[in-house]
Coordinates of C-alpha atoms in Angstrom, one line a residue:
M18 CA 0.0 0.1 -0.4
D19 CA 1.0 3.5 -0.8
Y20 CA 2.8 5.6 2.0
I21 CA 0.5 8.3 2.2
R22 CA -2.4 5.9 2.2
E23 CA -1.4 3.9 5.1
V24 CA -0.7 7.0 7.1
E25 CA -4.2 8.2 6.2
K26 CA -5.4 5.1 7.6
I27 CA -4.0 5.7 10.9
L28 CA -5.1 9.1 10.9
I29 CA -9.0 8.1 10.2
E30 CA -8.6 5.7 13.3
K31 CA -7.0 8.5 15.5
R32 CA -9.5 11.0 14.2
N33 CA -12.4 9.2 15.6
K34 CA -10.4 9.0 18.9
G35 CA -10.4 13.0 18.8
L36 CA -7.3 14.0 16.8
M37 CA -7.9 16.9 14.7
L38 CA -6.9 17.0 10.8
F39 CA -6.3 20.0 8.6
H40 CA -5.8 20.2 4.8
K41 CA -2.3 21.2 5.2
D42 CA -1.3 18.2 7.3
W43 CA -0.5 16.2 4.1
L44 CA 2.9 18.1 4.0
I45 CA 3.9 16.5 7.4
I46 CA 3.1 13.0 6.1
E47 CA 5.3 14.2 2.9
K48 CA 8.0 15.2 5.1
W49 CA 8.0 11.8 7.3
K50 CA 7.9 10.0 4.1
A51 CA 11.2 12.0 2.8
L52 CA 12.9 11.5 6.2
G53 CA 12.3 7.6 5.5
I54 CA 10.1 7.4 8.7
P55 CA 8.4 3.6 8.6
V56 CA 4.6 3.8 9.0
K57 CA 4.9 1.8 12.3
I58 CA 7.0 4.5 13.7
V59 CA 4.4 7.1 12.7
K60 CA 1.8 5.1 14.6
E61 CA 3.9 4.8 17.7
G62 CA 4.7 8.4 17.9
I63 CA 1.3 9.6 17.3
D64 CA -0.3 7.2 20.0
S65 CA 2.3 8.4 22.3
A66 CA 1.7 12.0 21.7
I67 CA -1.8 11.6 22.3
T68 CA -1.8 9.4 25.3
G69 CA 0.6 12.1 26.8
L70 CA -2.5 14.5 26.9
N71 CA -4.8 15.1 29.7
F72 CA -8.1 13.1 29.8
S73 CA -11.3 13.8 31.8
Q74 CA -13.1 11.0 33.8
K75 CA -15.2 10.5 30.4
G76 CA -12.2 9.9 28.4
E77 CA -12.3 13.2 26.6
F78 CA -9.3 15.4 25.9
Y79 CA -8.9 18.5 27.8
T80 CA -6.4 19.3 24.8
V81 CA -7.5 18.9 21.2
P82 CA -4.6 17.0 19.3
T83 CA -3.4 18.2 15.8
L84 CA -1.0 16.3 13.8
A85 CA 1.5 19.2 14.2
Y86 CA 1.2 18.5 17.9
C87 CA 2.2 14.8 17.2
E88 CA 5.1 15.5 15.0
K89 CA 7.7 16.5 17.5
Q90 CA 6.9 12.8 19.3
V91 CA 7.0 11.0 15.9
L92 CA 10.5 12.3 15.1
K93 CA 11.5 11.6 18.7
T94 CA 10.5 8.4 18.2
W95 CA 12.3 7.8 14.9
K96 CA 15.5 9.0 16.6
D97 CA 15.0 6.8 19.7
F98 CA 14.4 3.8 17.2
K99 CA 17.6 4.6 14.9
E100 CA 19.8 4.9 17.9
S101 CA 18.8 1.8 19.4
R102 CA 19.9 0.0 16.3
V103 CA 23.3 1.4 16.6
G104 CA 23.5 0.3 20.3
R105 CA 23.5 4.0 21.8
S106 CA 22.3 3.9 25.4
R107 CA 19.3 5.5 26.7
V108 CA 21.7 6.7 29.6
C109 CA 23.2 8.9 27.0
D110 CA 20.3 10.7 26.2
E111 CA 19.3 11.3 29.7
D112 CA 22.6 12.7 30.3
K113 CA 22.7 15.0 27.0
E114 CA 18.9 16.2 28.2
K115 CA 20.7 17.6 31.6
A116 CA 23.7 19.1 29.8
P117 CA 23.7 23.0 29.4
F118 CA 22.4 24.5 26.5
S119 CA 25.4 25.6 25.1
H120 CA 26.8 22.0 25.3
R121 CA 23.7 20.7 23.2
A122 CA 23.9 23.3 20.8
L123 CA 27.4 23.2 20.0
E124 CA 27.2 19.3 19.5
Y125 CA 24.2 19.7 17.5
L126 CA 26.3 22.2 15.2
D127 CA 29.2 19.9 15.2
N128 CA 27.1 16.9 14.1
L129 CA 25.1 19.2 11.4
Q130 CA 28.6 20.6 9.7
R131 CA 29.9 16.9 9.9
R132 CA 26.6 15.9 7.9
I133 CA 26.8 18.6 5.5
E134 CA 30.7 17.6 4.6
R135 CA 29.4 14.1 4.1
D136 CA 26.6 15.3 1.6
I137 CA 29.2 17.5 -0.3
E138 CA 31.2 14.2 -0.5
T139 CA 28.7 11.9 -1.4
R140 CA 27.6 14.3 -4.2
K141 CA 31.2 14.9 -5.9
G142 CA 31.5 13.2 -9.2
K143 CA 27.6 12.8 -9.6
E144 CA 25.6 14.0 -12.4
S145 CA 22.8 15.5 -10.6
V146 CA 22.4 19.0 -9.7
V147 CA 24.6 20.1 -6.8
I148 CA 24.5 23.3 -4.6
P149 CA 27.0 25.9 -6.1
E150 CA 30.5 25.3 -4.2
A151 CA 30.3 29.3 -3.3
L152 CA 26.9 28.4 -1.3
E153 CA 28.3 25.5 0.3
R154 CA 31.4 27.5 1.5
K155 CA 29.0 30.4 2.9
L156 CA 26.8 27.9 4.7
L157 CA 29.8 26.1 6.6
S158 CA 31.1 29.8 7.2
N159 CA 28.0 30.9 8.8
L160 CA 27.8 27.9 10.7
K161 CA 31.4 28.7 12.1
D162 CA 29.9 32.0 13.1
L163 CA 27.1 30.4 14.9
V164 CA 29.3 28.4 17.1
K165 CA 31.5 31.6 17.7
K166 CA 28.1 33.3 18.9
I167 CA 27.3 30.4 21.4
K168 CA 30.8 30.3 22.7
N169 CA 30.6 34.1 23.3
N170 CA 27.0 33.9 25.1
E171 CA 25.5 35.6 22.1
V172 CA 23.1 32.9 21.6
E173 CA 21.9 31.7 25.2
E174 CA 18.5 30.4 24.6
E175 CA 16.8 27.6 22.6
G176 CA 14.5 30.0 21.0
E177 CA 17.2 32.1 19.9
F178 CA 19.1 29.1 18.5
E179 CA 16.3 27.9 16.4
E180 CA 15.8 31.5 14.8
E181 CA 19.3 31.6 13.8
L182 CA 19.3 28.2 12.3
K183 CA 16.0 29.0 10.4
S184 CA 17.7 32.1 9.1
L185 CA 20.6 30.3 7.8
D186 CA 18.3 27.8 6.4
V187 CA 16.0 30.4 4.6
G188 CA 18.8 32.4 3.1
I189 CA 20.5 29.3 1.4
L190 CA 17.3 28.0 0.3
N191 CA 16.2 31.5 -1.3
S192 CA 19.7 31.3 -3.1
L193 CA 19.1 28.1 -4.6
K194 CA 15.9 29.4 -5.9
Q195 CA 18.0 32.0 -7.8
A196 CA 20.4 29.4 -9.0
I197 CA 17.8 26.9 -10.5
D198 CA 17.3 27.2 -14.1
E199 CA 13.8 29.1 -15.0
K200 CA 12.7 26.3 -17.0
K201 CA 13.2 23.6 -14.4
L202 CA 11.6 25.9 -11.9
S203 CA 8.6 26.5 -13.5
S204 CA 8.5 22.8 -14.4
F205 CA 8.4 22.5 -10.7
K206 CA 5.8 24.7 -9.9
N207 CA 3.2 23.0 -12.3
E208 CA 4.3 19.6 -10.8
C209 CA 3.2 20.9 -7.3
R210 CA -0.1 22.5 -8.6
K211 CA -0.9 19.3 -10.2
K212 CA -0.4 17.3 -7.1
L213 CA -2.3 20.0 -5.2
L214 CA -5.2 19.8 -7.6
P215 CA -7.3 17.1 -5.5
Y216 CA -7.5 19.2 -2.2
R217 CA -7.6 22.7 -4.0
N218 CA -11.6 23.2 -3.6
R219 CA -11.1 22.4 -0.3
M220 CA -8.2 24.9 0.7
E221 CA -8.7 28.6 1.8
D222 CA -6.6 30.6 -0.8
K223 CA -3.8 31.5 2.2
D224 CA -3.5 27.5 2.8
Y225 CA -3.2 26.7 -0.7
T226 CA -0.5 29.4 -1.4
E227 CA 1.4 28.4 1.8
S228 CA 1.1 24.8 1.0
L229 CA 2.3 25.4 -2.8
E230 CA 5.3 27.5 -1.5
A231 CA 6.1 24.4 0.9
M232 CA 5.9 21.9 -1.6
L233 CA 8.4 24.0 -3.8
D234 CA 10.8 24.5 -1.4
Q235 CA 10.8 20.6 -0.5
K236 CA 11.2 19.9 -4.5
I237 CA 14.2 22.4 -4.3
R238 CA 15.9 20.8 -1.5
Q239 CA 15.2 17.6 -3.2
E240 CA 17.0 18.8 -6.5
F241 CA 20.1 20.2 -4.5
G242 CA 20.3 17.5 -1.7
F243 CA 20.0 20.4 0.6
R244 CA 18.2 19.1 3.9
N245 CA 16.5 21.5 6.3
L246 CA 19.3 22.5 8.8
S247 CA 16.9 22.1 11.9
E248 CA 15.0 18.4 10.8
E249 CA 17.2 16.8 13.4
E250 CA 15.7 17.3 16.9
F251 CA 18.2 15.7 19.1
Y252 CA 19.7 19.0 20.9
W253 CA 16.4 19.4 22.7

């Protein structure tokens, strides 16, 4: 069965138990698919997120769960699953959660830089489109600058760290949009519109525009092999 349909079956079941679903939620499912998260992990993560909510004595939710609410737990469940397969101890995770913010952020950036460098090496010699070398150098340089900010206590909170990463990510993504061939960009837009067509009549204009933009961003990331800088959530 198709990945999307399998997840949708789970969501229909959970909707009958209080899960709220919105038209843009399929983008979250697309993200899970792109990350390679198995359907059984998605189900486990959603179950865990919903179970963690408060219930009344009648079994009703005090807080209405949404797929966006469940997403963080799905990503955490996927991370735990991957780590268990390489023999990492849960004790290490507990120690990491107790570590100071600066330690966790620096470890995250170190892993992120290594991941980017591995991606660069993997793409070398391949015929597929790659991120322009100047942008790769700029990205790695910006990450090193962020390391300095953390070490100098210029970034001291998780919210600030998230904003810094988001700013870097958006900057590189916008540069890639300018670097891509106009004909190919137009083809991507048409492909995204076609995929959204079954949902169009049920979507508000604002939702449609945002969904189209998000889907186009994902296509560009796939084209250049540029993953979201904050897609890994292990530093929380």
